[in-house]
Tab-separated table of C-alpha atoms and ligand atoms in Angstrom:
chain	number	residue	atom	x	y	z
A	155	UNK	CA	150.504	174.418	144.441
A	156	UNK	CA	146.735	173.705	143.754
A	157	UNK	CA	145.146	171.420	146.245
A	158	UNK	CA	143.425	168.004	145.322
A	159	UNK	CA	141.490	165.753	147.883
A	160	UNK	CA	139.783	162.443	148.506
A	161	UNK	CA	138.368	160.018	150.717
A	162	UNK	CA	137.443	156.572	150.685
A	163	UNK	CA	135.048	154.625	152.482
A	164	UNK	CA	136.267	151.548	154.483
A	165	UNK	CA	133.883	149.163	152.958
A	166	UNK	CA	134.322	146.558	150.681
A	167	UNK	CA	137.723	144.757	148.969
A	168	UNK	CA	139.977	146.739	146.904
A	169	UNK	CA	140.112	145.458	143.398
A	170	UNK	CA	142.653	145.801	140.682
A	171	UNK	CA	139.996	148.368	139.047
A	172	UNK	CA	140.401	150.476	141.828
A	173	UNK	CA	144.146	150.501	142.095
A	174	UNK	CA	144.501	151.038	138.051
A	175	UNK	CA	141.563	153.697	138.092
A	176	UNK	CA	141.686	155.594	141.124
A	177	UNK	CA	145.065	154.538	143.569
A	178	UNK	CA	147.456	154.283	140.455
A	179	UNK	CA	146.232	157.780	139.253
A	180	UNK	CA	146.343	159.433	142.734
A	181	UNK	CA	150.385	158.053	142.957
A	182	UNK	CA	151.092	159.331	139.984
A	183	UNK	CA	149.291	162.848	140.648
A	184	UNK	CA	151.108	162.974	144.362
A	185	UNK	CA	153.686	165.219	142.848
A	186	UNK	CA	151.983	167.730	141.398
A	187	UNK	CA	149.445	168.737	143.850
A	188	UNK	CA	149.622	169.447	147.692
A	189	UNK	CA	147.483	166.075	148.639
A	190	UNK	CA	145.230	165.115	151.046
A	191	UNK	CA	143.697	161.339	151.636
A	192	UNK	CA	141.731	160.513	154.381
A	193	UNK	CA	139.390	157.100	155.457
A	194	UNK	CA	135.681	158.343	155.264
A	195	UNK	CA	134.824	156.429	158.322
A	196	UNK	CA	131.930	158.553	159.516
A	197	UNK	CA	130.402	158.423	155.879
A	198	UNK	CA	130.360	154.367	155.960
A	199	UNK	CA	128.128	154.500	159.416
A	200	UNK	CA	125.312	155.882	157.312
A	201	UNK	CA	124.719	152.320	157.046
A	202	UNK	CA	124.924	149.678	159.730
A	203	UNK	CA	129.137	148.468	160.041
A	204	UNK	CA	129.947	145.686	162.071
A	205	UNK	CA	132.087	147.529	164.771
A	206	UNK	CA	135.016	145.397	164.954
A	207	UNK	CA	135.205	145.183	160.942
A	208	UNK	CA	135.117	148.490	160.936
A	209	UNK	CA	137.992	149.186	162.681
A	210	UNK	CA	139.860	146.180	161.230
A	211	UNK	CA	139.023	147.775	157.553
A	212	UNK	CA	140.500	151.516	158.242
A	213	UNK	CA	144.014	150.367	159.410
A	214	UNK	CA	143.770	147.498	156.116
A	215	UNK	CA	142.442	150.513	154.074
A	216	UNK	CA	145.707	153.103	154.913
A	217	UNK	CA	148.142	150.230	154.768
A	218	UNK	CA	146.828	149.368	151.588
A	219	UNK	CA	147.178	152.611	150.003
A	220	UNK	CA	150.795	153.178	151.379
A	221	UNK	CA	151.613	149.877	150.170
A	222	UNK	CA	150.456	151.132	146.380
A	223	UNK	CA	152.342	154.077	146.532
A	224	UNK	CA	151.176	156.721	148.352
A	225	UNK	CA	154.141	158.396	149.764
A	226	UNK	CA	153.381	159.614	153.558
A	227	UNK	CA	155.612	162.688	152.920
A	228	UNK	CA	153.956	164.073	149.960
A	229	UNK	CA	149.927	163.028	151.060
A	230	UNK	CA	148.507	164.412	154.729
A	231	UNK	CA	146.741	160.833	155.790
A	232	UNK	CA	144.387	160.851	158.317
A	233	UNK	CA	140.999	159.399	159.425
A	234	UNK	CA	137.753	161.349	159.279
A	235	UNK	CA	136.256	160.914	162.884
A	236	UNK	CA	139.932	161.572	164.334
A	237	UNK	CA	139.007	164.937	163.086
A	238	UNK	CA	135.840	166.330	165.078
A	239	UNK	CA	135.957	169.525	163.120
A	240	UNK	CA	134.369	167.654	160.124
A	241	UNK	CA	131.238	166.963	161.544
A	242	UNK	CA	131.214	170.388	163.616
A	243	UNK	CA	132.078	172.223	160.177
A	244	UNK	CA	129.273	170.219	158.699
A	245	UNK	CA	126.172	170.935	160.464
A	246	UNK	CA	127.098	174.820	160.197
A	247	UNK	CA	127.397	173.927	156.670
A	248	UNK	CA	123.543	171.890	156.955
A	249	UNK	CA	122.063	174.823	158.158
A	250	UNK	CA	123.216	176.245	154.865
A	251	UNK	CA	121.903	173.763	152.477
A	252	UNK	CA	118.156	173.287	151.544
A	253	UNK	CA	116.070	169.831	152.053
A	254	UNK	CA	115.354	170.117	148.549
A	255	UNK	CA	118.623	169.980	147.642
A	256	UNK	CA	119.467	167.032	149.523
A	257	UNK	CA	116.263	165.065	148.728
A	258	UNK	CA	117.746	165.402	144.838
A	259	UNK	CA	121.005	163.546	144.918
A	260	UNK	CA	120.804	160.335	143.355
A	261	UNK	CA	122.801	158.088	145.887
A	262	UNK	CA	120.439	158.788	148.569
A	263	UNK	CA	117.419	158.267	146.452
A	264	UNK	CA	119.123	155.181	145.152
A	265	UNK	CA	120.429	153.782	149.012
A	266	UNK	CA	117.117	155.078	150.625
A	267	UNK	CA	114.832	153.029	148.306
A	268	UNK	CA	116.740	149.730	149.160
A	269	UNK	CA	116.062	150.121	152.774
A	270	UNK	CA	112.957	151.401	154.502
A	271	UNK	CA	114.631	152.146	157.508
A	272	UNK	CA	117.406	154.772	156.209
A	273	UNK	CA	119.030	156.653	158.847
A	274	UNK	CA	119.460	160.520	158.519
A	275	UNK	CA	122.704	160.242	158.152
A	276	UNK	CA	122.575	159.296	154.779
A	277	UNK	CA	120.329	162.139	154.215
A	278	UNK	CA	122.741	164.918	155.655
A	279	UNK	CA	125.757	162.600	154.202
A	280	UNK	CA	126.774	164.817	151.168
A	281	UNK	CA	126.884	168.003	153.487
A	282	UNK	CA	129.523	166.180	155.809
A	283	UNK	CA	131.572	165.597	152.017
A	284	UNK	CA	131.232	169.076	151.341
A	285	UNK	CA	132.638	169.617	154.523
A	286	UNK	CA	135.466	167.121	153.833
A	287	UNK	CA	135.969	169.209	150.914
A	288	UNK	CA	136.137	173.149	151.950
A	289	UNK	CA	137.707	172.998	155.411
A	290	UNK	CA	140.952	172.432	153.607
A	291	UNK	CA	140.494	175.092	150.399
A	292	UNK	CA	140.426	172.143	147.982
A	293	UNK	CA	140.687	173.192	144.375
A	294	UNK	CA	140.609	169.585	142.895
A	295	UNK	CA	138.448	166.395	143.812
A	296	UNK	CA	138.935	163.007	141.776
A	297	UNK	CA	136.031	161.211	142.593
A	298	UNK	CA	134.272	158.557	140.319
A	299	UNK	CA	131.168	159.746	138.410
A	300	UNK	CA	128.590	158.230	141.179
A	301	UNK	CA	130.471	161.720	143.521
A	302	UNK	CA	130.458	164.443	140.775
A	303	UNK	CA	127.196	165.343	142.118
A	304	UNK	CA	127.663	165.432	145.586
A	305	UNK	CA	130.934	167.412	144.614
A	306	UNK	CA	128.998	170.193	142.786
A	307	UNK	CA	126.824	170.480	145.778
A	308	UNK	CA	129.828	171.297	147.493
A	309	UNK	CA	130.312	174.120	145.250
A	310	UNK	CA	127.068	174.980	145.337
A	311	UNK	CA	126.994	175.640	149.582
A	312	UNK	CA	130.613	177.188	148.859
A	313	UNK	CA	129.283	180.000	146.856
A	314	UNK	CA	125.876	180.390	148.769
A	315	UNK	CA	128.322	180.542	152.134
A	316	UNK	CA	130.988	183.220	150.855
A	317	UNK	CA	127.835	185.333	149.313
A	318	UNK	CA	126.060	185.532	152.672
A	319	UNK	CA	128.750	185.879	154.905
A	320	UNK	CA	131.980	187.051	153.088
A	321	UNK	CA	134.636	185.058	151.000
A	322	UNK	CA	135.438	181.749	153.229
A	323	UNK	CA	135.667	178.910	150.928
A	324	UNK	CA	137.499	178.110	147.679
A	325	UNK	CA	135.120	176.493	144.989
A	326	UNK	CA	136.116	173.029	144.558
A	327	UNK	CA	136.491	171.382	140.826
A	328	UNK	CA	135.369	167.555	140.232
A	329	UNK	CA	137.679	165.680	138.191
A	330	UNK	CA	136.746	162.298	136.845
A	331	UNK	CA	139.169	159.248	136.958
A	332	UNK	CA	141.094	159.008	133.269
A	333	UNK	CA	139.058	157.360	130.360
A	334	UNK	CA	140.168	154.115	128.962
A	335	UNK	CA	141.141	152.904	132.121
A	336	UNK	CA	138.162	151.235	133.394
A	337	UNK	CA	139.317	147.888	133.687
A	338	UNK	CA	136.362	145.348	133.412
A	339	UNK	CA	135.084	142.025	134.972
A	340	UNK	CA	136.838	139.047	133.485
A	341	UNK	CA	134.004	136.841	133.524
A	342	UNK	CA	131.710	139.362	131.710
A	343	UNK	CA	134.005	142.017	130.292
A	344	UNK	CA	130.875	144.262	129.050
A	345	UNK	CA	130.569	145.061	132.805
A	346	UNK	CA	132.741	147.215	134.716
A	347	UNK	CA	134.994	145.267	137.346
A	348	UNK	CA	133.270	146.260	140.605
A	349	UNK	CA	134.060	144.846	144.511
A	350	UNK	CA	130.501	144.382	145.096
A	351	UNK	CA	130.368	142.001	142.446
A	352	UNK	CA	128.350	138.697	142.948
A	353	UNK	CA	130.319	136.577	140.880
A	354	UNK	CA	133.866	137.114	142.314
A	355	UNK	CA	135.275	134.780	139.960
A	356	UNK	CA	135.820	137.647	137.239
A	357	UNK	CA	136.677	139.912	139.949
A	358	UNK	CA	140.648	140.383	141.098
A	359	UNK	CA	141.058	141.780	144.805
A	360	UNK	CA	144.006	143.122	146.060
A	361	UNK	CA	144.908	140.841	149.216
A	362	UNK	CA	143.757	137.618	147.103
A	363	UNK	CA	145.998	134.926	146.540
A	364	UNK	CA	148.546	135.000	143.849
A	365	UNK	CA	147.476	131.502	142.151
A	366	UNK	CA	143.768	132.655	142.389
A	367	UNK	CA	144.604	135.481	140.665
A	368	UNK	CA	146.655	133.555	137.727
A	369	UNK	CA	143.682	131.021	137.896
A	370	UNK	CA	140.902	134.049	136.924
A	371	UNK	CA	143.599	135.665	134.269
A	372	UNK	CA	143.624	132.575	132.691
A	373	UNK	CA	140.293	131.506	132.339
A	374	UNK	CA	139.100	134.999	131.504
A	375	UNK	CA	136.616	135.282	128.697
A	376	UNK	CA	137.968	136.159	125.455
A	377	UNK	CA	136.479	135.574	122.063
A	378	UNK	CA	136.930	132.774	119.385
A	379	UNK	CA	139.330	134.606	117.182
A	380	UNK	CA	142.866	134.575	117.707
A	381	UNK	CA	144.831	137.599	117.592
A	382	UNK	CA	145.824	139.987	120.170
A	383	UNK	CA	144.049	143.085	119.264
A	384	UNK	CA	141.859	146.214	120.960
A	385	UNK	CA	138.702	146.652	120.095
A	386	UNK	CA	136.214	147.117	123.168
A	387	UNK	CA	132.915	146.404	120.324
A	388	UNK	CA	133.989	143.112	119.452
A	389	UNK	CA	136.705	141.541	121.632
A	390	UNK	CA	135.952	143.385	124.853
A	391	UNK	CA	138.005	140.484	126.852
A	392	UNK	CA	141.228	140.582	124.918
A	393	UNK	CA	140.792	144.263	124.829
A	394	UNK	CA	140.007	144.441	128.727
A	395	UNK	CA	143.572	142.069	129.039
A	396	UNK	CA	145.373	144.429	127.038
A	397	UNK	CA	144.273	147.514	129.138
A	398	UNK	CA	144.934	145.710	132.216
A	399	UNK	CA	148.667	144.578	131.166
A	400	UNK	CA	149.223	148.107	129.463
A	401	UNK	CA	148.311	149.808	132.306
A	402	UNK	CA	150.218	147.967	134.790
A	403	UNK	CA	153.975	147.896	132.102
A	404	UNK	CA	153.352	151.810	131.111
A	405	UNK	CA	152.731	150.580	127.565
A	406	UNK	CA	150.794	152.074	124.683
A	407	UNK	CA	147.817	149.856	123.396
A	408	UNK	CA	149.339	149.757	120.246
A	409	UNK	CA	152.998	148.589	121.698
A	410	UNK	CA	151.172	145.677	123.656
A	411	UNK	CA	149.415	144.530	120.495
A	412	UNK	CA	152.728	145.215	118.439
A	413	UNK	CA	154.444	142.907	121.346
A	414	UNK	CA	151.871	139.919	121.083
A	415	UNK	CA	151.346	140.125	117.297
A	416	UNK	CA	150.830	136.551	116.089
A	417	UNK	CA	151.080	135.033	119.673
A	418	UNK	CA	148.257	132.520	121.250
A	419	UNK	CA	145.655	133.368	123.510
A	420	UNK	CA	147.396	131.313	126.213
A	421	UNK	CA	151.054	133.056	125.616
A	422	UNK	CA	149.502	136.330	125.855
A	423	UNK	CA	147.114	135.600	129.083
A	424	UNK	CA	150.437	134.008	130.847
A	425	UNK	CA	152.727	137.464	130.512
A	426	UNK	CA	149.307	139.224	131.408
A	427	UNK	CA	148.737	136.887	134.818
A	428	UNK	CA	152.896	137.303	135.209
A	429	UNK	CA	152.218	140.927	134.928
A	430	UNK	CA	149.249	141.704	137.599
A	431	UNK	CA	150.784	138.640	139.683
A	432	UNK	CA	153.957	140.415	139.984
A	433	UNK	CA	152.494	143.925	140.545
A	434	UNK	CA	150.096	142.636	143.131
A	435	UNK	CA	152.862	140.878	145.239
A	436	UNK	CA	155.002	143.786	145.777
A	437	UNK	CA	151.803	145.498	147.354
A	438	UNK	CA	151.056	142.616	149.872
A	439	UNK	CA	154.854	142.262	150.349
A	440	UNK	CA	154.758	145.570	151.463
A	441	UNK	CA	151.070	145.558	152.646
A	442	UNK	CA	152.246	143.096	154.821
A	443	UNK	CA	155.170	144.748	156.624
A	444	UNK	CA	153.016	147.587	157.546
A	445	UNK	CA	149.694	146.532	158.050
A	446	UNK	CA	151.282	145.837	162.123
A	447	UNK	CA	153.600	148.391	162.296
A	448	UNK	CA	153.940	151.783	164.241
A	449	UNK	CA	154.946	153.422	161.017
A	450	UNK	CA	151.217	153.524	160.266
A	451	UNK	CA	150.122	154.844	163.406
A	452	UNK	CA	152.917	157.593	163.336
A	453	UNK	CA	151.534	158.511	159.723
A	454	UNK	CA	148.055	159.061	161.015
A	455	UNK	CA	149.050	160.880	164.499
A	456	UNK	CA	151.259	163.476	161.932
A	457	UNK	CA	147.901	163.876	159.505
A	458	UNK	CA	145.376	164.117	162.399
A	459	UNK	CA	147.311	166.746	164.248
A	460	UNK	CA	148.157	168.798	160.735
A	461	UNK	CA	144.467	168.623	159.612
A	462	UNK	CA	142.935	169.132	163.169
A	463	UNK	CA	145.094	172.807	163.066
A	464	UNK	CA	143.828	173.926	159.822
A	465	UNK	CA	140.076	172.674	160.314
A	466	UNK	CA	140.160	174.523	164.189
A	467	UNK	CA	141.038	177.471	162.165
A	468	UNK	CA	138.206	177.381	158.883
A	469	UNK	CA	135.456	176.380	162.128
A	470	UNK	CA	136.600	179.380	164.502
A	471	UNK	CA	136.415	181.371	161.617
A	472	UNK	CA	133.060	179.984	160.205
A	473	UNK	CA	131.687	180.659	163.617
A	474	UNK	CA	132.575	184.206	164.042
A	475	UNK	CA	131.303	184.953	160.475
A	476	UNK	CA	127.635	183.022	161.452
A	477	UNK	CA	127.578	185.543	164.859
A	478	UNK	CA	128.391	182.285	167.303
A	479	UNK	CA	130.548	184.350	170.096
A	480	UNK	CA	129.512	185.810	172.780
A	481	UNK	CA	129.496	189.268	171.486
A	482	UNK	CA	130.676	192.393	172.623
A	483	UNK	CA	130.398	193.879	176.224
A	484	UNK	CA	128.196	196.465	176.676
B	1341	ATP	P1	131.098	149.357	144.089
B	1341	ATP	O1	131.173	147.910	143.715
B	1341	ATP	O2	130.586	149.605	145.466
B	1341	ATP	O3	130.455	150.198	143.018
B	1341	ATP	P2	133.660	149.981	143.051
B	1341	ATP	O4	134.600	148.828	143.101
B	1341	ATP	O5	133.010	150.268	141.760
B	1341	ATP	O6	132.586	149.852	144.193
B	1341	ATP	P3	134.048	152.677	144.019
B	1341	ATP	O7	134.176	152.742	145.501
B	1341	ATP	O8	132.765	153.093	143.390
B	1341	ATP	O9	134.491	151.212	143.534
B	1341	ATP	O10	135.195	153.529	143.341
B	1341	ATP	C1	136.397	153.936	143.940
B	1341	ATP	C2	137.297	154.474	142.840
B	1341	ATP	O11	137.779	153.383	142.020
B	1341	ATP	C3	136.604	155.444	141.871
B	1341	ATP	O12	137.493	156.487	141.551
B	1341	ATP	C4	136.325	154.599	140.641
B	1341	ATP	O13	136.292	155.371	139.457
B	1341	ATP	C5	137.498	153.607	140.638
B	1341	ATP	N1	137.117	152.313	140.042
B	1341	ATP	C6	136.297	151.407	140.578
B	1341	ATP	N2	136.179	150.313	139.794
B	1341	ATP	C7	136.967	150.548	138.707
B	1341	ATP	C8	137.275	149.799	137.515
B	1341	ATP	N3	136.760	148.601	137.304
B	1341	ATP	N4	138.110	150.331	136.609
B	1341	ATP	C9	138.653	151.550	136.837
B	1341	ATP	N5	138.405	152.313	137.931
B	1341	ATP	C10	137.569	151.835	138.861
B	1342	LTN	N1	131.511	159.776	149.291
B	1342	LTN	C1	132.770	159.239	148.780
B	1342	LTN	C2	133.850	159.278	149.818
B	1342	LTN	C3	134.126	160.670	150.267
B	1342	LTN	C4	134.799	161.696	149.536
B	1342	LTN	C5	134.801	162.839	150.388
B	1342	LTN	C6	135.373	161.732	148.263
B	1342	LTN	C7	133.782	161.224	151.472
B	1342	LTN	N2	134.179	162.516	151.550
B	1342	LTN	C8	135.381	164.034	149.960
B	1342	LTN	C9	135.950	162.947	147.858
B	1342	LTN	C10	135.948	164.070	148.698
B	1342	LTN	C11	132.556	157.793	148.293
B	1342	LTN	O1	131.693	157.133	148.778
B	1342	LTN	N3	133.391	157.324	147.394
């Protein structure tokens, strides 16, 4: 069984493009690969987190995702820093990787030029993914396209590692999220839905109230015409409704707009809002039973001990590969 991995920073809300995107994919992928998800706690410190948020935002962040879907017996679930081997792993791996290389990825050219004051950390950060990435032989990484780069410098340190000091690491593959599921912002459906979003208004977050969320479904921007049909050049908010409720009912485009075929604006908008609005309560339903439960905390102890075992083993033999032993008695 082929290996996939991913990690997510706990920043931000969780949106309904994320869970249609990335979580909804990631549940439905659970069975055919042997999974790993972890919290990429040590990756959001590259940039100043308010402590107790922080820690607030990675239990929220792993009950979320079990709430979606992700089944704890088919995913290893852990959290980054309860791991040390990542960062040990990774500054082998930095000794491996050139400045140049580093100074080229866009994200840190893009973060470093909104702050004077960047810390190293988000220098060095895609070396600590790549080490995310190869401790566990991962053949497959879904990652949005803002990671395929920092993904193919994984591959790149993999092959310069195994050429220098003997096969170690399996080359990892990128894999973008499916196309023609990038759900958009309802407000301004030319724009991808995104939690940094100022305007939250066209924006749908998880752990938001139920009637807010009805409230933004139904004054979503559409267009003046008035018939239920996909086409992203022209009607981008009816087709960005129809995505959304196809998505969510496991519909073809063309059943939904076989379904709503000479039905109002308002009908249609009403089974959409009905739609997400019952989707989105069965997560926090079961959001919250977890989110203060032991179940959670027995999840992570199970992935942090499996993932601590495997990493111990890629570092020791790293180490003994780079010459760091003690050598041989005279
Ligand atoms: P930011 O606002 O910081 O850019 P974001 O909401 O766009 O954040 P990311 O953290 O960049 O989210 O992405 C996490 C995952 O969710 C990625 O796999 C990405 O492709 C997916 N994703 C994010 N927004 C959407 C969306 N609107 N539609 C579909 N997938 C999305
Ligand atoms: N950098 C990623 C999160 C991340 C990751 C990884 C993704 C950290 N390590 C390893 C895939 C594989 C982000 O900011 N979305």
């Amino acid at each position: 069984m082929k290996k996939m991995l991913t990690g997510l920073q706990p920043t931000g809300v969780i949106t309904l493009g994320n869970y249609i995107g990335s979580i909804k994919q990631m549940v439905d992928n659970q069975d055919m690969y042997d999974s790993y998800l972890f919290v990429a706690d040590m990756h959001a410190i590259t940039v100043y987190q308010d402590p107790s948020e922080l820690s607030n935002k990675i239990r929220s962040l792993i009950a979320l995702y079990l709430a979606c879907g992700i089944d704890p017996n088919k995913n290893k679930i852990f959290i980054q820093s309860e791991n040390e081997y990542h960062a040990n792993v990774s500054w082998l791996l930095e000794c491996n990787t050139y400045f140049g290389e580093l100074s080229r990825m866009t994200q840190f050219k893009d973060k470093s030029m909104k702050n004077e004051n960047f810390t190293s950390g988000l220098f060095t950060y895609p070396v600590l993914m790549a080490s995310d990435i190869l401790i566990y032989d991962t053949d497959i990484v879904p990652v949005g396209v803002d990671q395929k780069q920092h993904v193919e410098l994984a591959r790149d340190i993999a092959i310069r590692f195994n050429k220098k000091y003997g096969d170690t690491f399996v080359v990892p593959t990128p894999v973008m999220s499916r196309v023609g599921t990038k759900i958009m912002d309802l407000q301004d459906p030319t724009k991808k839905m995104s939690k940094s979003s100022e305007n939250k208004k066209g924006v749908i977050m998880l752990l938001e109230d139920l009637d807010s969320i009805r409230k933004k479904i139904m004054s979503a921007t559409t267009d003046s015409e008035m018939c239920v049909k996909y086409d992203v050049i022209n009607k981008p908010g009816i087709s960005n409704l129809i995505t959304m409720y196809a998505s969510i009912t496991g519909k073809s485009i063309e059943e939904v707009e076989f379904m709503f075929e000479g039905k109002n604006y308002g009908e249609f908008k009403r089974e959409v809002a009905d739609a997400v609005v019952s989707e989105v309560s069965k997560i926090q339903n079961r959001y919250n039973e977890i989110i203060n439960s032991k179940e959670i905390d027995e999840i992570l102890d199970k992935g942090r001990e499996f993932t601590r075992e495997i990493a111990k083993k890629k570092y020791e033999d790293m180490k003994k590969k780079m010459g760091l032993f003690r050598g041989i008695e005279k």
